[in-house]
Coordinates of C-alpha atoms and ligand atoms in Angstrom, one line a residue:
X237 CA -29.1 20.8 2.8
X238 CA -25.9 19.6 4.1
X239 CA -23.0 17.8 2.6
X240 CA -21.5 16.0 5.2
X241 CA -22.6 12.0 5.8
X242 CA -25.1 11.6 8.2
X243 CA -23.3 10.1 11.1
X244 CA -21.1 13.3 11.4
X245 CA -24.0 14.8 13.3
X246 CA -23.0 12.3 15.8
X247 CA -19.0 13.3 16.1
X248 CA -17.6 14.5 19.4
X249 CA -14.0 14.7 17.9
X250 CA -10.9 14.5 20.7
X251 CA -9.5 18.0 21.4
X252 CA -5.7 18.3 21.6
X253 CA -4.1 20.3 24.0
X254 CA -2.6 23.8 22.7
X255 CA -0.2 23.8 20.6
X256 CA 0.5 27.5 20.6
X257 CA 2.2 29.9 18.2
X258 CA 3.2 32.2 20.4
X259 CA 7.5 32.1 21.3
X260 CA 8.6 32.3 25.6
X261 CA 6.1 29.7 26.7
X262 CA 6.7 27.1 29.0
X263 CA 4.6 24.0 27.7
X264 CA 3.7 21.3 30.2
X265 CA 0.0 20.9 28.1
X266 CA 0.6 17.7 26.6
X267 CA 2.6 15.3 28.3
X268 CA 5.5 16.0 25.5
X269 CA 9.3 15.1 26.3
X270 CA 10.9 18.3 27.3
X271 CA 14.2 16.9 25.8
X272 CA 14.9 16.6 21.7
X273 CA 15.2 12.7 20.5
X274 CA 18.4 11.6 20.2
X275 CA 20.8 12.3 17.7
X276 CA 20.8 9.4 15.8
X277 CA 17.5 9.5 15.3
X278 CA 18.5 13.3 13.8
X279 CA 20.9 11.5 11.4
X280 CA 18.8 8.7 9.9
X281 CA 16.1 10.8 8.8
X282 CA 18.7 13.0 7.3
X283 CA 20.3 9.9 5.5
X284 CA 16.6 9.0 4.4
X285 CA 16.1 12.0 2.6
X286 CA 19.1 11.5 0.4
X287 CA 17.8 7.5 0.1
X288 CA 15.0 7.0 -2.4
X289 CA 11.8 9.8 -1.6
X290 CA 10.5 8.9 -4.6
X291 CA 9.6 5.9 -3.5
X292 CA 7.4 4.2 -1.3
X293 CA 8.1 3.4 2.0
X294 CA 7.9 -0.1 3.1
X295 CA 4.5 -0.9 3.5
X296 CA 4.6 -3.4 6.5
X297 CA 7.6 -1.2 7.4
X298 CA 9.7 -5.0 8.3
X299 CA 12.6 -3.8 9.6
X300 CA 11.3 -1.5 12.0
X301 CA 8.7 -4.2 13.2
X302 CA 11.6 -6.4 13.7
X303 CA 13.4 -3.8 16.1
X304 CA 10.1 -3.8 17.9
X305 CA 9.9 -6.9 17.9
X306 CA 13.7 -7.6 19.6
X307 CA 13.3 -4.9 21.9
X308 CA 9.9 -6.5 23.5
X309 CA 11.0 -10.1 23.3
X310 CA 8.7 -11.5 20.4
X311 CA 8.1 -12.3 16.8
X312 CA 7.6 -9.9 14.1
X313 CA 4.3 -11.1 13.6
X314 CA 3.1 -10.3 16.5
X315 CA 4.1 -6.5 15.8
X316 CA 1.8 -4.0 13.9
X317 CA 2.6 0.1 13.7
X318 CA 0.9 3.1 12.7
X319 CA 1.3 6.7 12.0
X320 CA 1.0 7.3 15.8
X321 CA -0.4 5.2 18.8
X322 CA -3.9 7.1 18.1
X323 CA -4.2 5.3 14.7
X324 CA -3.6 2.2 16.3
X325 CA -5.9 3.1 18.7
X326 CA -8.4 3.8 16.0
X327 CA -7.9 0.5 13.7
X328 CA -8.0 -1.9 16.8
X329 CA -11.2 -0.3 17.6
X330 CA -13.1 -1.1 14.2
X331 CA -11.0 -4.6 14.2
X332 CA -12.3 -5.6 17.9
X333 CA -14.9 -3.7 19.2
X334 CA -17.7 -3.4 16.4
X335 CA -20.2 -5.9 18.0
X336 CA -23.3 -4.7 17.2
X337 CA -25.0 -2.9 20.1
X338 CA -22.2 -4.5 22.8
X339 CA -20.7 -1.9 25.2
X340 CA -16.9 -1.4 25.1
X341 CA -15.8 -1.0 28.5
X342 CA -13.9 1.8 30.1
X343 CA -13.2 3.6 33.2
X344 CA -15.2 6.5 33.7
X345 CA -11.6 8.1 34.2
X346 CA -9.7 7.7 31.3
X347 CA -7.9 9.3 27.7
X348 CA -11.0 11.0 26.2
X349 CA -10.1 10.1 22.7
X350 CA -11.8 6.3 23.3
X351 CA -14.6 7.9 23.4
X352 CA -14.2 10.0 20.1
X353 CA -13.5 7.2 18.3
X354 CA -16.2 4.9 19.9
X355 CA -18.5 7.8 18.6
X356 CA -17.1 7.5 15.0
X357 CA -17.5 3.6 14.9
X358 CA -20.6 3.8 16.0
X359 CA -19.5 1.4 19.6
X360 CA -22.0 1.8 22.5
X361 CA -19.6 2.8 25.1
X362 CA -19.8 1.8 29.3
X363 CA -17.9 3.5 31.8
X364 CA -16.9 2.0 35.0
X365 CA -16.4 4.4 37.6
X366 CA -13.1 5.0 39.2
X367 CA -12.8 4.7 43.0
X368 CA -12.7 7.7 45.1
X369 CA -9.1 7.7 44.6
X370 CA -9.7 8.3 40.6
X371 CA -7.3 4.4 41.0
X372 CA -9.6 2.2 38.1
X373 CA -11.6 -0.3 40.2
X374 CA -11.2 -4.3 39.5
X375 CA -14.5 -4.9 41.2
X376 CA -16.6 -3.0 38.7
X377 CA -14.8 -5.1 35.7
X378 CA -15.1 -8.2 37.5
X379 CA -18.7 -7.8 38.0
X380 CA -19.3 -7.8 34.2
X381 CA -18.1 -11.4 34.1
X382 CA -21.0 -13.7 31.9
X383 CA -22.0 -10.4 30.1
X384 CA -21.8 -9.5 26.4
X385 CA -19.1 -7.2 25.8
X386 CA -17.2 -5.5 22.8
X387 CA -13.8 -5.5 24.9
X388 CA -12.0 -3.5 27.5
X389 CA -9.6 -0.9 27.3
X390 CA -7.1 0.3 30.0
X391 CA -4.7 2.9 29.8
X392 CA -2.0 2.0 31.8
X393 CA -0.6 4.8 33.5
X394 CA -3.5 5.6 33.1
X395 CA -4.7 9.1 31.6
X396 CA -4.8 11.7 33.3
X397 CA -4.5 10.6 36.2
X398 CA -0.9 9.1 36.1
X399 CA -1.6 5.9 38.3
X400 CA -1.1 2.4 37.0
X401 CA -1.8 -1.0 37.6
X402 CA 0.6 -3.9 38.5
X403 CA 1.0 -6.8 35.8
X404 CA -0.7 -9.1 38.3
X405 CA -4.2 -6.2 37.8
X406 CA -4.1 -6.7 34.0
X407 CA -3.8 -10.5 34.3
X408 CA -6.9 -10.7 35.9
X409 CA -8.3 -8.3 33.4
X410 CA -7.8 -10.4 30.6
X411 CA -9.2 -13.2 32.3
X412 CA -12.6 -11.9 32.7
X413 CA -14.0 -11.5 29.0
X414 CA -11.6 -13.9 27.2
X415 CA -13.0 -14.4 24.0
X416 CA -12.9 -10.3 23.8
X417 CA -9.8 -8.5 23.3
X418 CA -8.2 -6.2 26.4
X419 CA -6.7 -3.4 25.0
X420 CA -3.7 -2.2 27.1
X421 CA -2.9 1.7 26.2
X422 CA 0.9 2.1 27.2
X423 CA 1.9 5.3 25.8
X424 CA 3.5 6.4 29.2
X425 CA 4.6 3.0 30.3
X426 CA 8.4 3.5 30.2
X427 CA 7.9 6.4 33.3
X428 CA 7.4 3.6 35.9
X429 CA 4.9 0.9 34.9
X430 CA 5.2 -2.9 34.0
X431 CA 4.0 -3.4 30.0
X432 CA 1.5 -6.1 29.8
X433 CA 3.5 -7.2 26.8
X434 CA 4.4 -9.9 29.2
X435 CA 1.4 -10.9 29.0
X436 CA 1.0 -11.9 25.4
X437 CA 2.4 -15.3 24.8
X438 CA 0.2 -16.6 26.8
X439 CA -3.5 -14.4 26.3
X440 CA -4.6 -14.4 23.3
X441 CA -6.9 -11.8 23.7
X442 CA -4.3 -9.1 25.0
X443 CA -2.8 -6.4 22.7
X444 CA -0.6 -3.5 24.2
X445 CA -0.4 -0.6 22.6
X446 CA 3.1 1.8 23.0
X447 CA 4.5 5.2 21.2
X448 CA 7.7 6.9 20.5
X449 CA 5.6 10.5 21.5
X450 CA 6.2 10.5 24.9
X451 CA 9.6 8.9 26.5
X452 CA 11.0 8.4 23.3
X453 CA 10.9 12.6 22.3
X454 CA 9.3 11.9 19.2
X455 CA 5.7 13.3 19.7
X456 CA 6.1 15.0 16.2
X457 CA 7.5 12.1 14.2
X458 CA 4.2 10.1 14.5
X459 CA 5.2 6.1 15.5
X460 CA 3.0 4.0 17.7
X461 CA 2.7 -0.1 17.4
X462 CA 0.9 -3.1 19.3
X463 CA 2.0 -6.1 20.1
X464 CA -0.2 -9.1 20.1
X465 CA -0.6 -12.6 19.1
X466 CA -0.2 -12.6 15.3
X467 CA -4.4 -13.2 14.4
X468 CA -5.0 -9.8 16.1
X469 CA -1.9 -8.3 14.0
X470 CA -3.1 -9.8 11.0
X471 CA -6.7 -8.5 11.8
X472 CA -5.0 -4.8 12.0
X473 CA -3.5 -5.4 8.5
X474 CA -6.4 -6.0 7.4
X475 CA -8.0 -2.3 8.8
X476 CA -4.8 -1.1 7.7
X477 CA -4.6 -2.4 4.2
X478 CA -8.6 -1.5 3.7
X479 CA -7.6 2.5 4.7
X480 CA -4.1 3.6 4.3
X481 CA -1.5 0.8 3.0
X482 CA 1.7 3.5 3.8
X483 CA 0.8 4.5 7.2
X484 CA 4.7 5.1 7.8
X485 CA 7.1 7.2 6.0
X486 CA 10.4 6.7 4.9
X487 CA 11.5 9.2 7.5
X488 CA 9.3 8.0 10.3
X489 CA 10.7 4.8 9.7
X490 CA 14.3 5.1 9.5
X491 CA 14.1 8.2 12.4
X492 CA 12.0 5.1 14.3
X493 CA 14.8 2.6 14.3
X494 CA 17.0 4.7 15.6
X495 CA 15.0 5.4 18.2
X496 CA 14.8 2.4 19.3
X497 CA 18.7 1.4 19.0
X498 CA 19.5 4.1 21.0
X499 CA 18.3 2.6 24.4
X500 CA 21.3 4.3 26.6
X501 CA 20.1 8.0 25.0
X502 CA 16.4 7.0 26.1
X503 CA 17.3 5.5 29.7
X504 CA 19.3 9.0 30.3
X505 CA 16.4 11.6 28.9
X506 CA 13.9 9.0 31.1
X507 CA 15.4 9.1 34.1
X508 CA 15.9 12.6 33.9
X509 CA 12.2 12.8 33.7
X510 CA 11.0 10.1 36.3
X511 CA 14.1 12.2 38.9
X512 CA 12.2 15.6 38.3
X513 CA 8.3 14.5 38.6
X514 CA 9.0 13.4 42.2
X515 CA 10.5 16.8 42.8
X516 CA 8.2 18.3 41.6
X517 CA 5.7 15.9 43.5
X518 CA 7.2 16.8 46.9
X519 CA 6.9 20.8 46.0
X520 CA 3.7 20.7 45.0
X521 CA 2.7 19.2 48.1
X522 CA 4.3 22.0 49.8
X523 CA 2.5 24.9 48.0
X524 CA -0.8 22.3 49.6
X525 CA -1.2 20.8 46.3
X526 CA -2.7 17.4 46.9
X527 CA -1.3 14.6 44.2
X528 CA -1.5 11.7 42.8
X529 CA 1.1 8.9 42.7
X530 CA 2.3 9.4 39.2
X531 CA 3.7 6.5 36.8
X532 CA 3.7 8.6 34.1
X533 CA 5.8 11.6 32.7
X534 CA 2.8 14.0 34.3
X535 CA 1.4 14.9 37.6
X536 CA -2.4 15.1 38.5
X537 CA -2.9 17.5 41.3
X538 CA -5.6 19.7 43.0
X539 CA -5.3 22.3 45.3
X540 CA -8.5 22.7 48.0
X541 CA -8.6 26.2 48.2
X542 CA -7.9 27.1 44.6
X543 CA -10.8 26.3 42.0
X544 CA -8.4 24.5 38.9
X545 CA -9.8 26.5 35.7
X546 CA -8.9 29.8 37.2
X547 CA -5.5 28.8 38.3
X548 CA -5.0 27.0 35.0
X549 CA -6.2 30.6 33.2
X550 CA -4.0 32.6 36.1
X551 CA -0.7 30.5 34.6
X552 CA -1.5 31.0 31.1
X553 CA -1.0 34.3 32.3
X554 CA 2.4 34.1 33.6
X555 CA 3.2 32.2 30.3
X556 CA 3.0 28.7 31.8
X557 CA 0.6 26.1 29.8
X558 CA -1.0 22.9 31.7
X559 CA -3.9 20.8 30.7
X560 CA -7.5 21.7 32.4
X561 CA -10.3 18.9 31.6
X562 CA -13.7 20.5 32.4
X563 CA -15.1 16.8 33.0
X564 CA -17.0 15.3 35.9
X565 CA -14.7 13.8 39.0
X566 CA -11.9 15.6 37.4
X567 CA -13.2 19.2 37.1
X568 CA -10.6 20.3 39.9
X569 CA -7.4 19.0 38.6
X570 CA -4.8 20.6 36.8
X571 CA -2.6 18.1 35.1
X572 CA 1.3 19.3 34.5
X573 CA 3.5 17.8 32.5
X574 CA 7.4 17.1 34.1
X575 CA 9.6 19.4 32.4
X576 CA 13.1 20.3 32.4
X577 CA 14.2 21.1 36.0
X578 CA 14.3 24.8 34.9
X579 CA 10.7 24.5 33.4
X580 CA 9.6 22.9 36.5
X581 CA 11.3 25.7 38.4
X582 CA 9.1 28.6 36.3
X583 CA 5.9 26.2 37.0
X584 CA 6.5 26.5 40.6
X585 CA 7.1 30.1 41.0
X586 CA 4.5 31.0 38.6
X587 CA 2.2 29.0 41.2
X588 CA 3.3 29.9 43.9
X589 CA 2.5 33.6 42.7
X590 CA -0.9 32.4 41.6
X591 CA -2.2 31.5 45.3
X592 CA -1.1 34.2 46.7
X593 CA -2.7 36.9 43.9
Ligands
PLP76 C1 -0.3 10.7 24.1 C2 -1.2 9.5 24.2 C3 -1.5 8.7 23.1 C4 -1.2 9.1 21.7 O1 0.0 9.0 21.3 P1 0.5 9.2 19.8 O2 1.4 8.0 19.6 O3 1.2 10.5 19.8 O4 -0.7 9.2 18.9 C5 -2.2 7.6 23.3 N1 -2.8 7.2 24.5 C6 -2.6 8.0 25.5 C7 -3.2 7.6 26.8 C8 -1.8 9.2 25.4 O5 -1.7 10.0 26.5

């Protein structure tokens, strides 16, 4: 006898990366912002718990889309946010990919959680392989052209490998299965890519997806939005409205705005980021890392002589966290997220301590 629906026998849900409890550790796991959001992002929440908790929030949190919406160049109704890019992520899949039996497409490469979801929703997934530079391969999504699909997704940088395609790459991508949607998954977009929100006005089929988690320092505030034309934000509503009508708090959406209004806090904390993963690029490459061009506030490296679960174990050791993925194609890379320069320092000599042992 069980309690659970049936379908749950089918779950393979997404596992995070530690978040652990012990103090000391240098965490470069998850891809979070090693610096704290800015402080006027501290102040409006403040001023939001002293303004009306006992109400609810806004449910199509308007102002906040409307800061969105300046800061990307268009209307508010082609704006839609969640509690997080991942429930984004999760409503546009049941809104555009449930085609009965129709594969979604992805990159064999890619963030793991699609595939949780897919799993949950019951989407037949297909993965395109990478080429043998792990860089996701236009060919192998061109060649589907004439077939019936659910949709694409591309993270772009993508996941975990850090490498992104050029504007021009997406364009194309959209063209190929237009009456589908191409989902375009920018959480670390703001490191070094172009944003396919660009692309909008004139595909109807494209919707980008962004979060404050990553270059905005706000991993644990939970604010993620897409843009897209407005029948594929008023298809989200609909999800939205059919699940949780107050995805956003108060606080989530006052600390949100700030975010956002504070551009010359987040072009300081972001260059800091983008000036230390290319050190730490070059240093890696001297301990004989080999890496891949990163995009993104992480690094994807391998080291031929070292197998990459043993050094990942050997620098939880020396207190220093990164992100193992025991996965085909992928099983030898350690991913490391760009700290502070002092964190990136520890990272180093803990390494360098690591091959030599
Ligand atoms: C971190 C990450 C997300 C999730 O971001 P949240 O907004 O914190 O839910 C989505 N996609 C990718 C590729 C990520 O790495």
């Amino acid at each position: 006898m069980s309690f659970t629906s049936p379908h749950l026998a089918a779950l393979v849900p997404y596992s995070p990366g530690e978040q652990p409890v012990i103090e000391g550790l240098v965490k470069l796991n998850t891809n979070e912002n090693p610096y704290p959001p800015s402080p006027r992002v501290l102040a409006a929440i403040e001023g939001a718990t002293r303004a009306g908790l006992q109400l609810y929030p806004d449910p199509e949190s308007r102002v906040l889309r409307s800061v969105i919406a300046r800061h990307h160049g268009v209307a508010p109704d082609q704006v839609f946010v969640g509690n997080g890019s991942d429930e984004v992520l999760a409503l546009a899949f049941d809104a555009f990919f449930r085609h009965a039996g129709q594969p979604l497409l992805l990159p064999d490469v890619s963030y793991s959680f699609y595939q949780s979801v897919c799993r949950w929703l019951g989407v037949v997934v297909r993965q395109l392989p990478v080429d043998d530079g792990l860089r996701v391969d236009l060919a192998a999504f061109e060649a589907t052209r004439g077939e019936s699909v659910a949709g694409m997704v591309i993270a772009n940088p993508n996941a975990p490998t850090g490498i992104a395609l050029p504007l021009d790459a997406l364009e194309r991508l959209a063209r190929i299965h237009p009456q589908r949607v191409l989902l375009v998954d920018e959480a670390y977009v703001d490191f070094g890519a172009e944003s396919a929100a660009a692309l909008v006005a004139r595909h109807p089929n494209v919707l980008v997806v962004q979060t404050l988690s990553k270059s905005r320092a706000l991993a644990g505030l939970r604010v993620g939005w897409a843009i897209g034309q407005a029948p594929l934000v008023d298809a989200l509503t609909r999800v939205k409205n059919s699940f949780n009508a107050y995805p956003l708090d108060r606080l989530a959406q006052a600390g949100a705005i700030a975010a956002l209004e504070d551009q010359a806090y987040f072009v300081r904390q972001r260059d800091a980021v983008v000036h230390c993963r290319e050190g730490l690029l070059l240093q890696l490459e001297d301990l004989g890392f080999t890496v891949l061009p990163s995009q993104a506030n992480f690094v994807f490296a391998r080291h031929p002589a070292h197998d990459a679960a043993q050094l990942a174990a050997a620098l939880r050791g020396r207190k220093v966290l990164v992100r193992h993925f025991a996965q085909p194609r992928i099983g030898q890379y350690l991913r490391i997220s760009v700290g502070t320069p002092a964190q990136c320092e520890q990272l180093l000599q803990a390494l360098a301590a690591c091959l030599q042992g």
